[in-house]
XYZ file of C-alpha atoms in Angstrom:
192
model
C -0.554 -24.919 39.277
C 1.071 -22.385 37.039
C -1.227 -19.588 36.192
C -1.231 -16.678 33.888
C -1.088 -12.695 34.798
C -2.735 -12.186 31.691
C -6.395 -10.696 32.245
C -8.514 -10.217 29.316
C -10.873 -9.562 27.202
C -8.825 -10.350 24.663
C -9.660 -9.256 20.779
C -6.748 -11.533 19.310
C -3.627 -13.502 21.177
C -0.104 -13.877 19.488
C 1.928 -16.930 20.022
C 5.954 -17.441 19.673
C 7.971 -20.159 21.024
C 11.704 -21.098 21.142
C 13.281 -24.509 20.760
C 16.098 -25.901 22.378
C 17.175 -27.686 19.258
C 16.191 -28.560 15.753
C 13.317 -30.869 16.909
C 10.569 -28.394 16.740
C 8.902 -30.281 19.730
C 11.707 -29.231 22.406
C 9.534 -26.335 23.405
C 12.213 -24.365 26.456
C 9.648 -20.852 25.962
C 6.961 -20.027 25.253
C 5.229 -16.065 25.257
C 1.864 -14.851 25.047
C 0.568 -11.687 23.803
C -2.960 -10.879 24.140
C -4.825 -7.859 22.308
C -7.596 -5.843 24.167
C -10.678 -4.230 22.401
C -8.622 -0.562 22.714
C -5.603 -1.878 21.149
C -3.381 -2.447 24.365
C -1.269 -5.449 24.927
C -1.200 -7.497 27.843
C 2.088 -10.291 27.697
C 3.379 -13.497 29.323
C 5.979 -16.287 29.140
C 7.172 -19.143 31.053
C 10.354 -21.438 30.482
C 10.002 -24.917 29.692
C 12.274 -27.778 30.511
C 12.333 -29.774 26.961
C 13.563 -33.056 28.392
C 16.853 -34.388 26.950
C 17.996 -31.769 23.915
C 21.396 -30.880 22.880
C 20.770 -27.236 23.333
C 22.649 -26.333 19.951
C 19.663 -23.641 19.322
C 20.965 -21.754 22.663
C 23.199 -19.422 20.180
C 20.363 -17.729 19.094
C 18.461 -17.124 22.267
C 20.530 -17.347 24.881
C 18.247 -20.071 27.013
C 20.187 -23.142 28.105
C 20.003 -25.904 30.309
C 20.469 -23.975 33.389
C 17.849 -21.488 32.611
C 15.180 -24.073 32.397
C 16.305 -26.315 35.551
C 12.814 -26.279 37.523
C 10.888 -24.991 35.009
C 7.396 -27.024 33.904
C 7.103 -29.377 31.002
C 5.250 -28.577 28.050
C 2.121 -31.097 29.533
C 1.619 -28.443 32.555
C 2.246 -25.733 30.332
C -0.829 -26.268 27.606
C -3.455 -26.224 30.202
C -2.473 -22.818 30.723
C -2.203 -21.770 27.164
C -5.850 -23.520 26.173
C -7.177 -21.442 28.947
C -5.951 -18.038 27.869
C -5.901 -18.606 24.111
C -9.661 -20.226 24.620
C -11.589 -19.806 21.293
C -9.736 -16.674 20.375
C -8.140 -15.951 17.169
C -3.812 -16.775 17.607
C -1.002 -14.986 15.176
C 2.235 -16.923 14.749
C 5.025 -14.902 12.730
C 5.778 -17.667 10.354
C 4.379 -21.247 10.177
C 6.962 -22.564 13.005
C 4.681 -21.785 16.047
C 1.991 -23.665 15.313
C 3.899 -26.289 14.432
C 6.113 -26.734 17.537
C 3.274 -26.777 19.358
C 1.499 -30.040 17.326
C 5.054 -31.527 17.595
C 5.471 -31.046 21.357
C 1.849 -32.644 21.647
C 3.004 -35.488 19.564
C 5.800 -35.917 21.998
C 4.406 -35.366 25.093
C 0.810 -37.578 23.951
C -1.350 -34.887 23.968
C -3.916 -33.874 21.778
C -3.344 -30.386 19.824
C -5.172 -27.655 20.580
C -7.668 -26.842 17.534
C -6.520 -22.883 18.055
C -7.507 -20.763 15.074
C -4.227 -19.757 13.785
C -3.573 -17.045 11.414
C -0.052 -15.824 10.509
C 1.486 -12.273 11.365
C 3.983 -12.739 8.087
C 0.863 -12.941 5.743
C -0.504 -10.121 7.455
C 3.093 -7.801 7.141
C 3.118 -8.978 2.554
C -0.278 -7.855 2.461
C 0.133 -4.556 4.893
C 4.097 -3.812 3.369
C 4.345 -5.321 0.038
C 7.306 -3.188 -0.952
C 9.287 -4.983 1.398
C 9.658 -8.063 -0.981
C 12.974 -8.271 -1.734
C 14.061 -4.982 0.387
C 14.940 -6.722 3.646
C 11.900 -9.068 3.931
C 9.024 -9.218 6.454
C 10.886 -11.108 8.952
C 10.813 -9.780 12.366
C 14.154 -7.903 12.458
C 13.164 -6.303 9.103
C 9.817 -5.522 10.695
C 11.654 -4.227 13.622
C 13.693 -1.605 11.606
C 10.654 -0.909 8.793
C 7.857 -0.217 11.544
C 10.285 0.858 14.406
C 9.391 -1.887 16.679
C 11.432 -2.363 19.675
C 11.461 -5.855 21.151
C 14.509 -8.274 21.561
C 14.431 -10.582 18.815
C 14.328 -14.626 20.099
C 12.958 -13.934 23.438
C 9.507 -15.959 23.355
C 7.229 -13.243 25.448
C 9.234 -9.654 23.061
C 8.040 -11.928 19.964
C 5.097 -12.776 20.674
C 4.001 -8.930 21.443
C 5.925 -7.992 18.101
C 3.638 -10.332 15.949
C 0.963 -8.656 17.734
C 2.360 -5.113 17.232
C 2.631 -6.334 13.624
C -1.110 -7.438 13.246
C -2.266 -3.687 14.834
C -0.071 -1.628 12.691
C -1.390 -3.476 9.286
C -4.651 -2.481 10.621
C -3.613 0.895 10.773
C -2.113 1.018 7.789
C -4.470 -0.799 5.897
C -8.015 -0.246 7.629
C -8.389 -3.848 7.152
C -9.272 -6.091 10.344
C -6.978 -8.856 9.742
C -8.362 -10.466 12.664
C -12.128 -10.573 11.343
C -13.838 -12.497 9.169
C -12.707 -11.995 5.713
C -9.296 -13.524 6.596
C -9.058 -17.061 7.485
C -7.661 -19.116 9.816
C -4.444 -21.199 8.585
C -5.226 -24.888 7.633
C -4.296 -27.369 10.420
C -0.501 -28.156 10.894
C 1.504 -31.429 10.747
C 3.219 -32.644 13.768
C 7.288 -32.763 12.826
C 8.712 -33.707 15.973
Protein backbone atom coordinates (compact mmCIF):
# COMPACT_ATOMS: atom_id res chain seq x y z
CA UNK A 1 0.00 0.00 0.00
CA UNK A 2 1.43 3.39 -0.73
CA UNK A 3 1.91 5.40 2.37
CA UNK A 4 2.81 8.90 3.23
CA UNK A 5 6.19 10.30 5.03
CA UNK A 6 4.18 13.02 6.12
CA UNK A 7 3.81 13.02 10.09
CA UNK A 8 1.65 15.53 11.61
CA UNK A 9 -0.08 17.43 13.57
CA UNK A 10 -0.99 19.32 10.95
CA UNK A 11 -2.60 23.08 11.44
CA UNK A 12 -3.62 23.35 7.60
CA UNK A 13 -2.60 21.02 4.35
CA UNK A 14 -2.08 22.56 0.77
CA UNK A 15 -3.03 20.65 -2.26
CA UNK A 16 -1.68 21.04 -6.08
CA UNK A 17 -1.98 18.63 -8.80
CA UNK A 18 -0.83 18.38 -12.47
CA UNK A 19 -2.73 17.00 -15.43
CA UNK A 20 -1.57 15.16 -18.21
CA UNK A 21 -3.94 16.90 -20.53
CA UNK A 22 -6.84 19.27 -20.71
CA UNK A 23 -9.25 16.79 -18.99
CA UNK A 24 -8.86 18.01 -15.52
CA UNK A 25 -9.46 14.33 -14.33
CA UNK A 26 -6.00 12.92 -15.83
CA UNK A 27 -4.44 13.45 -12.45
CA UNK A 28 -0.19 12.21 -13.36
CA UNK A 29 0.86 14.29 -9.65
CA UNK A 30 -0.18 15.07 -7.06
CA UNK A 31 1.84 17.05 -3.79
CA UNK A 32 1.02 17.57 -0.34
CA UNK A 33 2.03 20.19 1.96
CA UNK A 34 1.12 20.02 5.48
CA UNK A 35 1.46 23.01 8.10
CA UNK A 36 2.56 22.28 11.77
CA UNK A 37 1.35 24.35 14.86
CA UNK A 38 5.11 26.26 14.74
CA UNK A 39 4.78 27.14 11.21
CA UNK A 40 7.08 24.35 9.61
CA UNK A 41 6.21 22.45 6.54
CA UNK A 42 6.28 18.91 6.12
CA UNK A 43 5.75 17.83 1.98
CA UNK A 44 4.90 14.86 -0.27
CA UNK A 45 4.04 13.75 -3.82
CA UNK A 46 3.54 10.72 -5.77
CA UNK A 47 3.10 10.25 -9.68
CA UNK A 48 0.04 9.00 -11.06
CA UNK A 49 -0.52 6.98 -14.16
CA UNK A 50 -3.75 8.88 -15.76
CA UNK A 51 -4.79 6.03 -18.02
CA UNK A 52 -4.93 6.82 -21.77
CA UNK A 53 -4.08 10.88 -22.18
CA UNK A 54 -2.38 12.54 -24.96
CA UNK A 55 0.17 14.07 -22.72
CA UNK A 56 -0.04 17.56 -24.60
CA UNK A 57 0.16 19.27 -20.91
CA UNK A 58 3.84 17.61 -20.59
CA UNK A 59 5.29 21.16 -21.99
CA UNK A 60 4.60 22.72 -18.96
CA UNK A 61 5.78 20.21 -16.43
CA UNK A 62 7.94 18.10 -17.85
CA UNK A 63 6.01 14.63 -16.65
CA UNK A 64 5.29 12.24 -19.50
CA UNK A 65 4.36 8.89 -20.15
CA UNK A 66 7.54 7.40 -19.13
CA UNK A 67 7.69 9.15 -15.88
CA UNK A 68 4.47 7.68 -14.72
CA UNK A 69 5.02 3.94 -16.10
CA UNK A 70 4.42 1.98 -12.66
CA UNK A 71 3.14 4.60 -10.87
CA UNK A 72 -0.53 4.10 -8.91
CA UNK A 73 -3.85 5.23 -10.24
CA UNK A 74 -5.67 7.96 -8.81
CA UNK A 75 -8.18 5.06 -6.91
CA UNK A 76 -4.96 3.92 -4.72
CA UNK A 77 -3.87 7.30 -4.49
CA UNK A 78 -7.11 9.01 -2.54
CA UNK A 79 -6.98 6.61 0.27
CA UNK A 80 -3.81 8.11 1.01
CA UNK A 81 -4.76 11.68 0.57
CA UNK A 82 -8.24 11.22 2.81
CA UNK A 83 -5.95 9.90 5.41
CA UNK A 84 -3.49 12.75 5.64
CA UNK A 85 -5.81 15.60 4.64
CA UNK A 86 -8.48 13.94 7.31
CA UNK A 87 -10.80 16.77 8.57
CA UNK A 88 -8.16 19.41 8.15
CA UNK A 89 -8.54 22.63 6.47
CA UNK A 90 -6.87 22.22 2.39
CA UNK A 91 -5.51 25.48 0.26
CA UNK A 92 -5.60 25.09 -3.51
CA UNK A 93 -3.88 28.13 -5.45
CA UNK A 94 -6.72 28.70 -7.77
CA UNK A 95 -10.04 26.78 -8.16
CA UNK A 96 -8.31 23.95 -10.48
CA UNK A 97 -7.26 21.61 -7.56
CA UNK A 98 -10.25 20.96 -6.17
CA UNK A 99 -11.68 20.45 -9.17
CA UNK A 100 -9.36 17.82 -10.73
CA UNK A 101 -9.79 16.01 -7.92
CA UNK A 102 -14.01 15.78 -8.18
CA UNK A 103 -13.26 15.09 -11.91
CA UNK A 104 -10.78 12.24 -11.35
CA UNK A 105 -13.48 10.80 -8.83
CA UNK A 106 -16.05 11.11 -11.49
CA UNK A 107 -13.78 9.10 -13.68
CA UNK A 108 -12.45 6.68 -11.63
CA UNK A 109 -16.32 6.11 -9.67
CA UNK A 110 -15.40 7.34 -6.58
CA UNK A 111 -17.01 9.48 -4.29
CA UNK A 112 -15.25 13.05 -3.62
CA UNK A 113 -13.77 13.73 -0.67
CA UNK A 114 -15.93 16.48 1.31
CA UNK A 115 -12.28 18.29 2.15
CA UNK A 116 -12.77 21.84 3.40
CA UNK A 117 -11.17 23.77 0.72
CA UNK A 118 -10.14 27.27 0.90
CA UNK A 119 -8.07 29.02 -1.82
CA UNK A 120 -4.36 30.37 -1.44
CA UNK A 121 -5.21 33.09 -4.45
CA UNK A 122 -8.03 34.65 -2.24
CA UNK A 123 -5.77 34.61 0.53
CA UNK A 124 -2.58 36.46 -1.66
CA UNK A 125 -5.77 39.67 -3.06
CA UNK A 126 -6.62 40.03 0.39
CA UNK A 127 -2.81 39.82 1.95
CA UNK A 128 -1.19 41.87 -1.49
CA UNK A 129 -3.87 43.86 -3.00
CA UNK A 130 -1.46 46.12 -4.84
CA UNK A 131 -0.60 43.37 -6.93
CA UNK A 132 -3.86 43.73 -9.06
CA UNK A 133 -2.83 44.56 -12.20
CA UNK A 134 1.13 44.66 -11.30
CA UNK A 135 1.97 41.08 -12.23
CA UNK A 136 -0.99 39.29 -10.55
CA UNK A 137 -1.15 36.83 -7.62
CA UNK A 138 -0.34 33.89 -9.62
CA UNK A 139 2.33 31.75 -8.33
CA UNK A 140 5.30 32.99 -10.41
CA UNK A 141 4.25 36.57 -9.47
CA UNK A 142 4.05 35.35 -5.89
CA UNK A 143 7.35 33.77 -6.38
CA UNK A 144 9.15 37.07 -7.38
CA UNK A 145 6.77 39.51 -4.94
CA UNK A 146 7.36 37.32 -1.66
CA UNK A 147 10.75 35.74 -2.78
CA UNK A 148 9.54 32.27 -2.78
CA UNK A 149 11.70 29.70 -4.22
CA UNK A 150 9.97 26.58 -5.51
CA UNK A 151 9.89 25.22 -9.18
CA UNK A 152 6.78 26.26 -10.65
CA UNK A 153 4.50 22.99 -12.10
CA UNK A 154 6.07 20.44 -9.97
CA UNK A 155 2.95 19.10 -7.85
CA UNK A 156 4.90 18.60 -4.26
CA UNK A 157 7.19 22.72 -4.88
CA UNK A 158 3.40 23.97 -5.42
CA UNK A 159 1.77 22.65 -3.08
CA UNK A 160 4.41 23.98 -0.27
CA UNK A 161 4.26 27.46 -2.17
CA UNK A 162 0.40 27.78 -1.61
CA UNK A 163 1.26 26.94 1.82
CA UNK A 164 4.20 29.41 2.06
CA UNK A 165 1.59 31.79 0.61
CA UNK A 166 -1.15 31.16 3.33
CA UNK A 167 1.81 31.75 6.30
CA UNK A 168 3.21 34.86 4.88
CA UNK A 169 -0.49 36.59 4.58
CA UNK A 170 -0.62 35.71 8.14
CA UNK A 171 2.36 37.50 8.75
CA UNK A 172 1.62 40.20 6.92
CA UNK A 173 -1.77 40.58 7.83
CA UNK A 174 -2.15 39.10 11.51
CA UNK A 175 -5.15 37.52 10.16
CA UNK A 176 -5.53 33.55 10.54
CA UNK A 177 -6.74 32.78 7.19
CA UNK A 178 -7.04 29.34 8.24
CA UNK A 179 -9.57 30.03 11.25
CA UNK A 180 -12.87 30.65 11.50
CA UNK A 181 -13.76 33.92 10.08
CA UNK A 182 -12.79 32.67 6.57
CA UNK A 183 -14.76 30.04 4.97
CA UNK A 184 -14.37 27.11 3.27
CA UNK A 185 -14.98 27.31 -0.70
CA UNK A 186 -18.48 26.04 -1.82
CA UNK A 187 -18.38 22.46 -3.21
CA UNK A 188 -16.91 21.99 -6.80
CA UNK A 189 -18.39 20.53 -10.03
CA UNK A 190 -16.90 17.51 -11.51
CA UNK A 191 -15.55 18.62 -15.31
CA UNK A 192 -13.93 15.61 -16.38
Amino acid sequence: MLRSPLHGPFRFMALDVETADRRRGSICQVGVAGVRNDGTLATWSTYLDPGPSDWSCSFVHGITAGTVRGAPRFDAVLPVLEALIGTRLVFQHSSFDKAAIAAACTVHGLDAPDWLWRDSLRVARRAWPELKGNGGHGLASLKRHLGLNFRHHDGEEDARAAAEIVLRAEQATGLDFAGAEFPPLAPAAATV
